[in-house]
Coordinates of C-alpha atoms in Angstrom, one line a residue:
Chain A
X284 CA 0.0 0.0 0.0
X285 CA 3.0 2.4 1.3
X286 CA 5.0 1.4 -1.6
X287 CA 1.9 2.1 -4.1
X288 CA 1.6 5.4 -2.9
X289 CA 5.4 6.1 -3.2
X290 CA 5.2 4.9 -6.9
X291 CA 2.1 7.4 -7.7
X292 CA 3.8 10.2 -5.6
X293 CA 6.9 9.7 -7.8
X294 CA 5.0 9.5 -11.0
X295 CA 3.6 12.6 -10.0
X296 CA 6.7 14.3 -9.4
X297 CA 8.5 12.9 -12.7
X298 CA 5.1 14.5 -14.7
X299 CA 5.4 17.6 -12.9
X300 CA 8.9 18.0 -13.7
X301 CA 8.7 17.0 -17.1
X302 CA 5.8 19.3 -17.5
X303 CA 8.4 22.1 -16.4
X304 CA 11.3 21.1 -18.4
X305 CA 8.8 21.4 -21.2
X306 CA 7.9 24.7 -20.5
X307 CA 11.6 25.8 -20.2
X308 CA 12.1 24.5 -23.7
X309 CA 9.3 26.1 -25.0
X310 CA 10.6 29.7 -23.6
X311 CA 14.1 29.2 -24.2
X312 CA 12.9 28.6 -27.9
X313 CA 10.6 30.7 -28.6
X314 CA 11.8 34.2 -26.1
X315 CA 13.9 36.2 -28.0
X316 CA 14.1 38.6 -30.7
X317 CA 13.2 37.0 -34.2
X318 CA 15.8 36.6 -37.1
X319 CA 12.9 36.2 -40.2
X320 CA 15.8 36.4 -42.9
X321 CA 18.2 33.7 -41.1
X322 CA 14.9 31.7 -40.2
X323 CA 13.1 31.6 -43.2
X324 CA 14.4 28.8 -44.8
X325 CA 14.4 26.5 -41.9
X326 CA 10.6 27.1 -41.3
X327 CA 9.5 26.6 -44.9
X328 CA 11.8 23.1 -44.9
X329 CA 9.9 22.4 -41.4
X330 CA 6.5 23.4 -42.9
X331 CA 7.0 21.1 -45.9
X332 CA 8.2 18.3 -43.7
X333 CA 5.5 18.3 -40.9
X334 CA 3.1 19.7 -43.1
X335 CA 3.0 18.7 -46.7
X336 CA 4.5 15.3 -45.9
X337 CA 1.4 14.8 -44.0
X338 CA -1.1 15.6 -46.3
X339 CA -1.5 12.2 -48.1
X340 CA -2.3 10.0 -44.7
X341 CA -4.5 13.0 -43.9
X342 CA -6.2 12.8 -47.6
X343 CA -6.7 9.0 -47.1
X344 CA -8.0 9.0 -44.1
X345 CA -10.4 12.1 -44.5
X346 CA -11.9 10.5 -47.1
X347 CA -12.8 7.0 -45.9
X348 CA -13.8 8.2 -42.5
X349 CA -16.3 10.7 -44.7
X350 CA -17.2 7.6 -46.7
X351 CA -17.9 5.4 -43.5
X352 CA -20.0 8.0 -42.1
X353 CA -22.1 8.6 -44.8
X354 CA -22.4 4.8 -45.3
X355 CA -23.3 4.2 -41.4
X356 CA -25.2 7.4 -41.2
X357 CA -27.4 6.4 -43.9
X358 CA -29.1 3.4 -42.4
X359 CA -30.4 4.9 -39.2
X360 CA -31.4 7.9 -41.1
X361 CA -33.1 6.2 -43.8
X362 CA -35.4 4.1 -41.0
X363 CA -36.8 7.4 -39.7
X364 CA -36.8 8.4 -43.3
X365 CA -34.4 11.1 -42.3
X366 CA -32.0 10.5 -45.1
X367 CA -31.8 14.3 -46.2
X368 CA -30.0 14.9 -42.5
X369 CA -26.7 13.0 -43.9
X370 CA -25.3 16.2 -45.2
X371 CA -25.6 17.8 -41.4
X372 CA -24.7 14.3 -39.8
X373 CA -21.5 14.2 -42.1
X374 CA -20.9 17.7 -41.5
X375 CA -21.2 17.8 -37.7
X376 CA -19.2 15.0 -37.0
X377 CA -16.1 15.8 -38.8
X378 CA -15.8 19.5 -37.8
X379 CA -16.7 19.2 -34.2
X380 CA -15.6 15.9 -33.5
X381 CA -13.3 13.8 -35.9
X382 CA -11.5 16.1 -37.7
X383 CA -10.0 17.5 -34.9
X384 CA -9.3 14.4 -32.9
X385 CA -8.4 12.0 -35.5
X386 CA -6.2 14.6 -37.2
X387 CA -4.3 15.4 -34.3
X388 CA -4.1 10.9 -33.5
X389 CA -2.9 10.9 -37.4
X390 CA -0.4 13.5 -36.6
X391 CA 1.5 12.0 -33.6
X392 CA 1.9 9.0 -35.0
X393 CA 3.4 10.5 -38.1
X394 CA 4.6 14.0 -37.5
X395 CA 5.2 13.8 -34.2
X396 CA 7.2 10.5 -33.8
X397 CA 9.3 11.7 -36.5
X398 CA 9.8 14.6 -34.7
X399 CA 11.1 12.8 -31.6
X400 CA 12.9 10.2 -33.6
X401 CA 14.9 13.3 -35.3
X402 CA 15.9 15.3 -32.5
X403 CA 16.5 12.3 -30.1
X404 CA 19.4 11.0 -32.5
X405 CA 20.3 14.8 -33.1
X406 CA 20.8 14.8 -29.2
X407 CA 22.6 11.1 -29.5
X408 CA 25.5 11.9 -32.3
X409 CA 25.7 15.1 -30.3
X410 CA 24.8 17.6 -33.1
X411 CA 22.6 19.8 -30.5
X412 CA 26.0 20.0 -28.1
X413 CA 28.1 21.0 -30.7
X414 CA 25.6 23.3 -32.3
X415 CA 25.7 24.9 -28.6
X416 CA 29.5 25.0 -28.8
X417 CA 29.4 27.2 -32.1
X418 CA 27.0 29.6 -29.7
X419 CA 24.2 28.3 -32.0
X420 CA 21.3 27.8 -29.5
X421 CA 19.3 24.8 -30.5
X422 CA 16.2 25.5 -28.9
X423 CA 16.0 28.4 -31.2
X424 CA 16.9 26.7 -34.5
X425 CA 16.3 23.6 -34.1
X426 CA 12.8 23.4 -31.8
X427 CA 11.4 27.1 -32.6
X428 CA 11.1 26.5 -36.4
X429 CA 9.1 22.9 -35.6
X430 CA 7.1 24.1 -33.0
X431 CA 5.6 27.0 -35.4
X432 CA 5.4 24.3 -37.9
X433 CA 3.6 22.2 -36.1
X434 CA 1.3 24.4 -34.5
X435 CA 0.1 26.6 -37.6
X436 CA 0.2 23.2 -40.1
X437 CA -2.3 21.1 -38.0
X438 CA -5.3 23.1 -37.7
X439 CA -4.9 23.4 -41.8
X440 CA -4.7 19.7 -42.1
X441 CA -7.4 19.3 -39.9
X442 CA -9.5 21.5 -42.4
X443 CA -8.3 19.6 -45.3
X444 CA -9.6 16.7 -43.4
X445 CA -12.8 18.1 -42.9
X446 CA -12.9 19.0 -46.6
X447 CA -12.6 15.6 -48.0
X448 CA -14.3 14.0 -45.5
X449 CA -17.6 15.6 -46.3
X450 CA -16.9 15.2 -50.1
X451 CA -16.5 11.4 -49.2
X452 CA -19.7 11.5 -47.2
X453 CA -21.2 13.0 -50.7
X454 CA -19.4 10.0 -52.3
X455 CA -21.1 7.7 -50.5
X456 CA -24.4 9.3 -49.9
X457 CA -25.7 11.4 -52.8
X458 CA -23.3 9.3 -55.6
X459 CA -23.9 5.5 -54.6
X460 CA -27.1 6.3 -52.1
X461 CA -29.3 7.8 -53.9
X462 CA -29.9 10.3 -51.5
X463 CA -30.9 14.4 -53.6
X464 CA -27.5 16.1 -53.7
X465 CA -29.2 19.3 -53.5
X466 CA -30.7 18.4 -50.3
X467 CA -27.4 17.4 -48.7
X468 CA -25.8 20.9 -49.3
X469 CA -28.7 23.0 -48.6
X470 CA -29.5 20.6 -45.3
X471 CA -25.8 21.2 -44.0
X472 CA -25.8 25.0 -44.7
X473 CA -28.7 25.0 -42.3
X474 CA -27.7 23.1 -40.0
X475 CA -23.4 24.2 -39.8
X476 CA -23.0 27.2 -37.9
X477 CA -19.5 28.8 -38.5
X478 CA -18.8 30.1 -35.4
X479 CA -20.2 27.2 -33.1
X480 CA -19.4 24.1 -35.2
X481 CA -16.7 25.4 -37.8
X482 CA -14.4 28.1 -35.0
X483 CA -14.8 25.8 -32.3
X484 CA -13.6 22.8 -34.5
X485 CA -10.4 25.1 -35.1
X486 CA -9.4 26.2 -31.7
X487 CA -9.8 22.5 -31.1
X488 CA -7.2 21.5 -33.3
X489 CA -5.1 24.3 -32.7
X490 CA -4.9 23.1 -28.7
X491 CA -4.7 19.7 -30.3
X492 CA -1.5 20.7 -32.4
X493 CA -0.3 22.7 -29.7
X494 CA -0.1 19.6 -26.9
X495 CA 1.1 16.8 -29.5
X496 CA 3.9 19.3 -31.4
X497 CA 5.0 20.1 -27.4
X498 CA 5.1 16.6 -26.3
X499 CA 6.9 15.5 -29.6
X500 CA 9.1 18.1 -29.3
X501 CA 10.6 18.0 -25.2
X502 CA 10.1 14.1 -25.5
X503 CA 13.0 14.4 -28.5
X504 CA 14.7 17.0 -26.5
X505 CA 15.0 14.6 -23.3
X506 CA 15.6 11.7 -24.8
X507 CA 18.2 8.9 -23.2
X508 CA 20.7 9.6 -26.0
X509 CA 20.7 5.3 -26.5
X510 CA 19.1 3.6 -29.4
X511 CA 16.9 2.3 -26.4
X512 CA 16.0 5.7 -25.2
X513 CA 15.2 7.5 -28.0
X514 CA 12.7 4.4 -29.2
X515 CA 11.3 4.8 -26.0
X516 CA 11.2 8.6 -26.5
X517 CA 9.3 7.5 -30.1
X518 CA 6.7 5.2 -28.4
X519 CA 6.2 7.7 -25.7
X520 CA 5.1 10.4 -27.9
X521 CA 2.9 8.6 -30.1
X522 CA 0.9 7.4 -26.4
X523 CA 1.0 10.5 -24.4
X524 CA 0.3 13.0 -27.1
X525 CA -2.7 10.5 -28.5
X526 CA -3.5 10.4 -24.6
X527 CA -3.5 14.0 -24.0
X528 CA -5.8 14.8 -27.2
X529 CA -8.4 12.9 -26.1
X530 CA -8.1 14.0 -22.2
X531 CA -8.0 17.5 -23.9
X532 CA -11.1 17.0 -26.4
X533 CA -13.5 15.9 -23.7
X534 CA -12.4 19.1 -21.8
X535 CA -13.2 21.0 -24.7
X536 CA -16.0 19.2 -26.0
X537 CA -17.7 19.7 -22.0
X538 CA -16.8 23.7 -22.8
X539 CA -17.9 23.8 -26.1
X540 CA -20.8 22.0 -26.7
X541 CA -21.9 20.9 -22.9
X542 CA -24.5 22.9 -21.8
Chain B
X5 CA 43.9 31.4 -21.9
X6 CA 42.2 29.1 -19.7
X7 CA 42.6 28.5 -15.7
X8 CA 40.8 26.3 -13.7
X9 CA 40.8 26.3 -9.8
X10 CA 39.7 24.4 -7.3
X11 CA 37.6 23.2 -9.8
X12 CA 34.8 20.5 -7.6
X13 CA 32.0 18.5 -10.1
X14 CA 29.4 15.9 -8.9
X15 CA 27.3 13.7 -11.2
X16 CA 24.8 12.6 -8.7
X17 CA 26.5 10.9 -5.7
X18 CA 29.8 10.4 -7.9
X19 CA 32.4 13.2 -7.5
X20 CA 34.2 13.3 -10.9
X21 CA 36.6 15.9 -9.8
X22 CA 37.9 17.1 -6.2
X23 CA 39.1 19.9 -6.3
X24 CA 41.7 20.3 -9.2
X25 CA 43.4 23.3 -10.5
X26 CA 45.0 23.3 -14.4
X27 CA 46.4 25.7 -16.7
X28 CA 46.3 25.9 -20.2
X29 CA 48.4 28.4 -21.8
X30 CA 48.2 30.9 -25.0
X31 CA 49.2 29.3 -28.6
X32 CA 50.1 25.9 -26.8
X33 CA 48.7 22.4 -27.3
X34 CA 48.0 21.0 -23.7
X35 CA 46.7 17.2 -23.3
X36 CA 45.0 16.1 -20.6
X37 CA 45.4 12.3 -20.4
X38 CA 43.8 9.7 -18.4
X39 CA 42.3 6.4 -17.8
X40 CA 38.8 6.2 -19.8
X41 CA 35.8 7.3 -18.0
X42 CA 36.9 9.5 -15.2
X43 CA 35.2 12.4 -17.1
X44 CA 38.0 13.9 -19.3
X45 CA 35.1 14.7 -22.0
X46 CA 32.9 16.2 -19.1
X47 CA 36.2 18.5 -18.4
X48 CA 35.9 20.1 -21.7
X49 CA 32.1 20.3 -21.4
X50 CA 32.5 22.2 -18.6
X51 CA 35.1 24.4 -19.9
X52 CA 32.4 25.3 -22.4
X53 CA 29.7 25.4 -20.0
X54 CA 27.1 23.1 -20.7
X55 CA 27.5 21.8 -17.2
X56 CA 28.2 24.3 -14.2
X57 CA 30.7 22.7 -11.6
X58 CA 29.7 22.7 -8.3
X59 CA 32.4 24.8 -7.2
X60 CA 35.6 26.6 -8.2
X61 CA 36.2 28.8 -11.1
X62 CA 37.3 28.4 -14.7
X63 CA 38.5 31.6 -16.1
X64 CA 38.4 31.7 -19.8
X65 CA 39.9 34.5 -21.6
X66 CA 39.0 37.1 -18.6
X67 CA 35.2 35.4 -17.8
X68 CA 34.3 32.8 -15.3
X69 CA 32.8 30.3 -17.1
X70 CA 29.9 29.2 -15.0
X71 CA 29.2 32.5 -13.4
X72 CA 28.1 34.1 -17.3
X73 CA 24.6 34.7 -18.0
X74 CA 23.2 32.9 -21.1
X75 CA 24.1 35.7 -23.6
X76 CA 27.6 36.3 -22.2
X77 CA 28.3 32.8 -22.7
X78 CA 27.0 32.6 -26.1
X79 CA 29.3 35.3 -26.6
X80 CA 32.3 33.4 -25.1
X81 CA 31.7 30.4 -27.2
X82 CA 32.4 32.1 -30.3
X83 CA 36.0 32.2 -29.5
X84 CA 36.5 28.9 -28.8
X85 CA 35.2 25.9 -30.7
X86 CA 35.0 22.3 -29.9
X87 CA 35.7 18.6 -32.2
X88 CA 33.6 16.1 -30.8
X89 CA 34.5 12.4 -30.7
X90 CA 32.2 11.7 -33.1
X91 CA 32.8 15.1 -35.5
X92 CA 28.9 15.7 -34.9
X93 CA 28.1 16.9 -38.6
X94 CA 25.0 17.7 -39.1
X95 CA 23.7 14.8 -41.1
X96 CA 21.5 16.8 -43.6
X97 CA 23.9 19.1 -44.6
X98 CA 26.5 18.6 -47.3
X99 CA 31.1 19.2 -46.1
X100 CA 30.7 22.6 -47.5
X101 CA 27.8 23.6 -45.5
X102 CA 28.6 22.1 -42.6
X103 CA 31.5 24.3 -42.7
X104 CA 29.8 27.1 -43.8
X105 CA 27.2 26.8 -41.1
X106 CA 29.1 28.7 -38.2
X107 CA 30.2 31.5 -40.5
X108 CA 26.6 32.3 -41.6
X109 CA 25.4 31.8 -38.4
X110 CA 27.9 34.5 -37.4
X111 CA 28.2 36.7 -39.8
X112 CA 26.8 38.7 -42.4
X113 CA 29.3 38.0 -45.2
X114 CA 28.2 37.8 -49.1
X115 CA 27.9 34.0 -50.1
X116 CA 30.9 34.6 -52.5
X117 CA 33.1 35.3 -49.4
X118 CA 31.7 32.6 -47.4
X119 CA 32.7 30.0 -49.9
X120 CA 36.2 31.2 -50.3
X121 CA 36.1 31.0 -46.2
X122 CA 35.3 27.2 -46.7
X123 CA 37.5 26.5 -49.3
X124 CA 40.0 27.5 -47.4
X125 CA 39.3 25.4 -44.2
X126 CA 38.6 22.5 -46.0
X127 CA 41.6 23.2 -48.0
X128 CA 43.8 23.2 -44.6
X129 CA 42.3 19.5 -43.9
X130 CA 42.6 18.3 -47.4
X131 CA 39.1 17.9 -48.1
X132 CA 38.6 20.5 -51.0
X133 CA 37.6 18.0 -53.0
X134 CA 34.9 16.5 -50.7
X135 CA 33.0 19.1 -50.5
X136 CA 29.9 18.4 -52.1
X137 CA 29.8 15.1 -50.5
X138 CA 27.1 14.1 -47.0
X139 CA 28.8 12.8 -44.0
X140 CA 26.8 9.5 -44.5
X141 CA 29.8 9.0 -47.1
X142 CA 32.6 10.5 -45.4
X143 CA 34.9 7.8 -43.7
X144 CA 35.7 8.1 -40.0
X145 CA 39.1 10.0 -40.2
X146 CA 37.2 12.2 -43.0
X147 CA 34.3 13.4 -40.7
X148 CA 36.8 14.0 -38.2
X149 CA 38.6 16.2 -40.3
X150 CA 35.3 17.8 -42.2
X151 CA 34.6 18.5 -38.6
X152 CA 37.8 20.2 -37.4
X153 CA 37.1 22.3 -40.5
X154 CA 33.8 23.2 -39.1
X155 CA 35.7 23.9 -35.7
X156 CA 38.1 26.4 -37.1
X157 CA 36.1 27.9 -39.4
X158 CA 35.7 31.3 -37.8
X159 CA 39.4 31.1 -36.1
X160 CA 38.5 30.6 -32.7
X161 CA 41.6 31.2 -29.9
X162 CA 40.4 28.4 -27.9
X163 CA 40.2 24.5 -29.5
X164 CA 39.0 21.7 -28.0
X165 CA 39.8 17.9 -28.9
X166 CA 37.6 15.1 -27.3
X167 CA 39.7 12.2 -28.1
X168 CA 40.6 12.9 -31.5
X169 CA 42.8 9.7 -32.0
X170 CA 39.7 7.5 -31.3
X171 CA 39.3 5.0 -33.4
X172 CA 41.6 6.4 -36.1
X173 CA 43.6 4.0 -38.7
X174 CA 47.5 4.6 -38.1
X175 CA 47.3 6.8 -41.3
X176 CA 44.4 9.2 -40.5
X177 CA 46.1 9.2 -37.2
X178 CA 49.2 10.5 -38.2
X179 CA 47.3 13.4 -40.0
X180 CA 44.9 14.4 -37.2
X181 CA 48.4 14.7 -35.4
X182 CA 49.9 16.9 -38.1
X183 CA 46.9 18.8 -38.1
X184 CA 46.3 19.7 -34.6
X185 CA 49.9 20.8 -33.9
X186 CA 50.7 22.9 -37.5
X187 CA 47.0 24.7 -36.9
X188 CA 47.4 25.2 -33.3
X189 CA 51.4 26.8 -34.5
X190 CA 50.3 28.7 -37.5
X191 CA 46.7 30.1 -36.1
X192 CA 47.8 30.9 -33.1
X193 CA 45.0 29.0 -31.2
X194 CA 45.7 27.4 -28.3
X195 CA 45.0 23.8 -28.3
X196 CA 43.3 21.6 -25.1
X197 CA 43.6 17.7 -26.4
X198 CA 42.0 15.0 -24.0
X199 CA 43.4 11.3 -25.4
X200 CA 44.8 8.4 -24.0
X201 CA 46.8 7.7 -27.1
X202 CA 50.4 8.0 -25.2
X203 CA 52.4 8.6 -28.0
X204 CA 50.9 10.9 -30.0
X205 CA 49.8 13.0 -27.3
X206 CA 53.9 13.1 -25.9
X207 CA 54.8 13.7 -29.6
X208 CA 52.7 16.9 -30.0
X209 CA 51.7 18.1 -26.9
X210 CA 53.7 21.0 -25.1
X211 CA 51.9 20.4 -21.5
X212 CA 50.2 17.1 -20.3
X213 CA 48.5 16.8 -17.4
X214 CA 47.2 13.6 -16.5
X215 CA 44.7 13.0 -14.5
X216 CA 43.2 10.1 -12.5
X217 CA 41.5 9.2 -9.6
X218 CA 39.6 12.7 -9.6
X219 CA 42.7 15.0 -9.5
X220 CA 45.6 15.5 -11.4
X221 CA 48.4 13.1 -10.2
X222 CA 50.8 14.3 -12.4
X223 CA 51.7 17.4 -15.1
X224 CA 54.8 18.5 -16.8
X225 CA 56.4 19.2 -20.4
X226 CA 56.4 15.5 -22.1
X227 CA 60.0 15.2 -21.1
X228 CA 59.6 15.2 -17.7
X229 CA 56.7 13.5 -17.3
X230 CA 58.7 10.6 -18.3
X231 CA 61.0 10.9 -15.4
X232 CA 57.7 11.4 -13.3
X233 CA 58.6 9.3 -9.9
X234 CA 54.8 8.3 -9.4
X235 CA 54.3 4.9 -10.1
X236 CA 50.4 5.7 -11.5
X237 CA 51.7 8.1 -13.9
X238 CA 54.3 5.4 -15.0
X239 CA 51.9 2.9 -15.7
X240 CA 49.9 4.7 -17.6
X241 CA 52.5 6.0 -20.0
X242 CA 54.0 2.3 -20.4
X243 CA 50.6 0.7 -20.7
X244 CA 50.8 -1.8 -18.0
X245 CA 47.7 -4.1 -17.2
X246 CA 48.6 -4.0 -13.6
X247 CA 49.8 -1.6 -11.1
X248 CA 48.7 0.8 -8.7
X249 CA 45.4 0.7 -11.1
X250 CA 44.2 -2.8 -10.6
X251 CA 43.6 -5.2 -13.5
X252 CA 40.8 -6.6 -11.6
X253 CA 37.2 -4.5 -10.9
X254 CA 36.5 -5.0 -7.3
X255 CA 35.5 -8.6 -6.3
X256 CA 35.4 -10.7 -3.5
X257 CA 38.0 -13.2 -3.1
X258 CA 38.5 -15.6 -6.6
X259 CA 39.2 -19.2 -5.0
X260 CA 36.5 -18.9 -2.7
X261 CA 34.0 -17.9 -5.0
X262 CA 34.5 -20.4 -7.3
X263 CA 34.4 -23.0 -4.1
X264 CA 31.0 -21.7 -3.2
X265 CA 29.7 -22.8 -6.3
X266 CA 27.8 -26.0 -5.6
X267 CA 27.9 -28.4 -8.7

């Protein structure tokens, strides 16, 4: 019992102190004045490599999840005879709900483990020491530029899968269905409010992107500079940032859309 | 150039130094030399302060080292420089920027200039030619020296070699040696090499100090270190497997631990 309690109050402790070694990365990267003409290619390499590189798994998956939707959608709706609501029910769930959250699951497991793999074995063959030794801080060139990347690229993909997703829902429903394409535009217009379903959807993602680039980020930063460690740092990412997102989204869903 | 007193560092429980004092003078190559793993790489790291000792001082060129603030010490380390063990190039970056990457950071020079700069360097190492090539190609001895172009590359007054014999065929060796002494001579840097590779350290070095056992036990020119009267600094130059540092880890006794083992 004794020893339980001494494991949680550890655990605790290890959090907490992760939790401020994180925030000391974070300020030590992004404090300072900002060098836009030194800078500027690093971020546009960093916003093609978290960004663009994820667009395809992001495509894929916005698409069949749209399509699934549609196709599940369709038979509860069509027994109330309700099938004109598949445009809102596609709508709805993908900008509240799944776009958000499934972007942000998509995005750990492959922009943020890259991003903890990457820094871990820069940490390892000690390319961040001897960046520091050429008075090169690398919280500022190497985490600042994929911080922003991550945090401004997210929230886009998240859109994009919102985008495709309700264009596979039309797929599925209007295309193989049968159900009046006219209908299932006009019914989500309706029904899609832009600051309540559409805004909300955004900050979402945008807290999303914000936890999961963090957690990527100081989890590559404190890696055990072993093989072992930084596959641990890897797996760890992947678990606590998919972890946090959905902690986070029922906060946010309670906020947004509970009472 | 570089002074360290009563310098005390703790990893944890471990004391890796007790209070030890060193020198290292303007435009000279000193070597610190030791047994592996009492902390000769966490020396130069603290030199360049990316750990702060637990007391003492290290004066580098005028500043105490661990009592800088962040900015002041990013202004230090542009004087001196640092060739890691492993030459730490950056992986996605070709020789020539590699090289190039501490003179843009630091400067505001036209690209023309710049390359000229790199040329130059990697000219000095004999890796003109190489320049277009990633260090996923380079050999070992190669990144070494691609690396020690990177370290000179904006003349720094203060180098620092973490064991740059390691793992080094006899011929890329002999040129690291060749290197380190005719830059240190005709840059006027001054040189701090931490080895255990005996005789190229006594062939090049002007100072050694070697250290063991937390503090320095010995330190003189080359010359008289080899009429040094303690017996730990005598086996360590001649390489014996047994002496005042045992051949054996700690153990309990050998013939009765083999007699407790029950068949």
């Amino acid at each position: 019992m004794l020893n339980k309690l001494q494991q949680l109050g550890a655990a605790t402790i290890g959090t907490v102190q992760g939790l401020g070694r994180a925030s000391l990365m974070l300020f030590g990267a992004l404090w300072g004045r900002p060098r836009p003409v030194k800078s500027w290619p690093l971020y546009v390499k960093q916003f093609y490599v978290v960004g663009v590189l994820s667009l395809l798994i992001i495509l894929v998956s916005g698409l069949f999840i749209g399509m699934v939707l549609a196709l599940q959608g369709y038979t509860v709706l069509a027994k109330f005879g309700a099938e004109q609501m598949l445009g809102p029910l596609v709508a709805l769930s993908l900008l509240r709900e799944l776009g958000p959250v499934v972007t942000a699951l998509l995005f750990a497991g492959r922009a943020g483990s890259a991003l903890t793999a990457e820094i871990g074995l820069m940490k390892a063959t000690e390319q961040l020491s001897s960046m520091e030794m050429m008075a090169v801080d690398p919280l500022r060139r190497i985490i600042a530029p994929r911080f922003w990347a991550g945090l401004i690229c997210m929230p886009l993909l998240a859109l994009i899968f919102n985008a495709v997703g309700i264009l596979g829902g039309h797929l599925v429903g209007v295309d193989w269905l049968g159900v009046d394409g006219g209908g299932y535009w006009s019914a989500m217009q309706a029904n899609v409010d832009f600051y309540d379903d559409v805004v909300n959807g955004i900050i979402k993602s945008t807290v999303f992107a914000f936890v999961v680039t963090v957690i990527a980020l100081h989890k590559g930063f404190d890696a055990i500079p072993t093989s072992e460690g930084i596959s641990q740092a890897t797996t760890q990412t992947v678990v606590t940032a998919s972890l946090a997102v959905l902690g986070f989204d029922f906060i946010l869903t309670a906020v947004m859309f509970g009472g | 150039m570089v002074d360290i007193q009563n310098l005390t560092f703790r990893r944890g429980e471990r004391v890796i130094y007790d209070n030890m004092s060193m020198q290292f003078s303007r435009g000279k190559v000193t070597a610190i030399m030791g047994p592996s793993g009492i902390g000769k790489t966490t020396l130069l790291r603290l030199i360049g302060g990316q750990l702060k000792p637990d007391s003492g001082s290290i004066m580098f060129d005028g500043d105490n080292i661990p009592m800088l603030k962040r900015h002041e010490l990013y202004q230090a380390r542009k004087k001196m420089s640092m060739l890691f063990q492993s030459g730490a190039l950056f992986t996605e970056m070709s020789v020539f920027d590699n090289v190039a990457f501490p003179i843009r950071e630091h400067t505001r020079l036209p690209e023309a200039i710049i390359r000229m700069m790199v040329l130059m360097k990697l000219e000095a190492v004999g890796l003109r030619g190489a320049r277009d090539l990633m260090p996923s190609e380079l050999s070992g001895g190669m990144a070494r020296r691609a690396a020690l172009a990177r370290a000179i590359a904006l003349d720094p007054q203060l180098i620092m070699y973490d064991e740059p014999f390691a793992g080094q065929d006899p011929i890329s060796m002999g040129v690291i040696v060749r290197l380190i002494k005719s830059l240190n001579d005709a840059l006027g840097m001054t040189s701090i090499v931490v080895s255990h590779d005996v005789t190229e350290v006594m062939s090049i070095a002007d100072y050694v100090y070697i250290v063991a056992e937390r503090k320095v036990i010995g330190h003189g020119t080359p010359a008289q270190l080899l009429e040094h009267e303690s017996p730990l600094v005598q086996q360590f130059l001649q390489g014996q497997a047994d002496g005042p540092v045992p051949f054996h880890f700690k153990a309990a006794n050998y013939a009765q631990e083999l007699m407790e083992i029950k068949g």
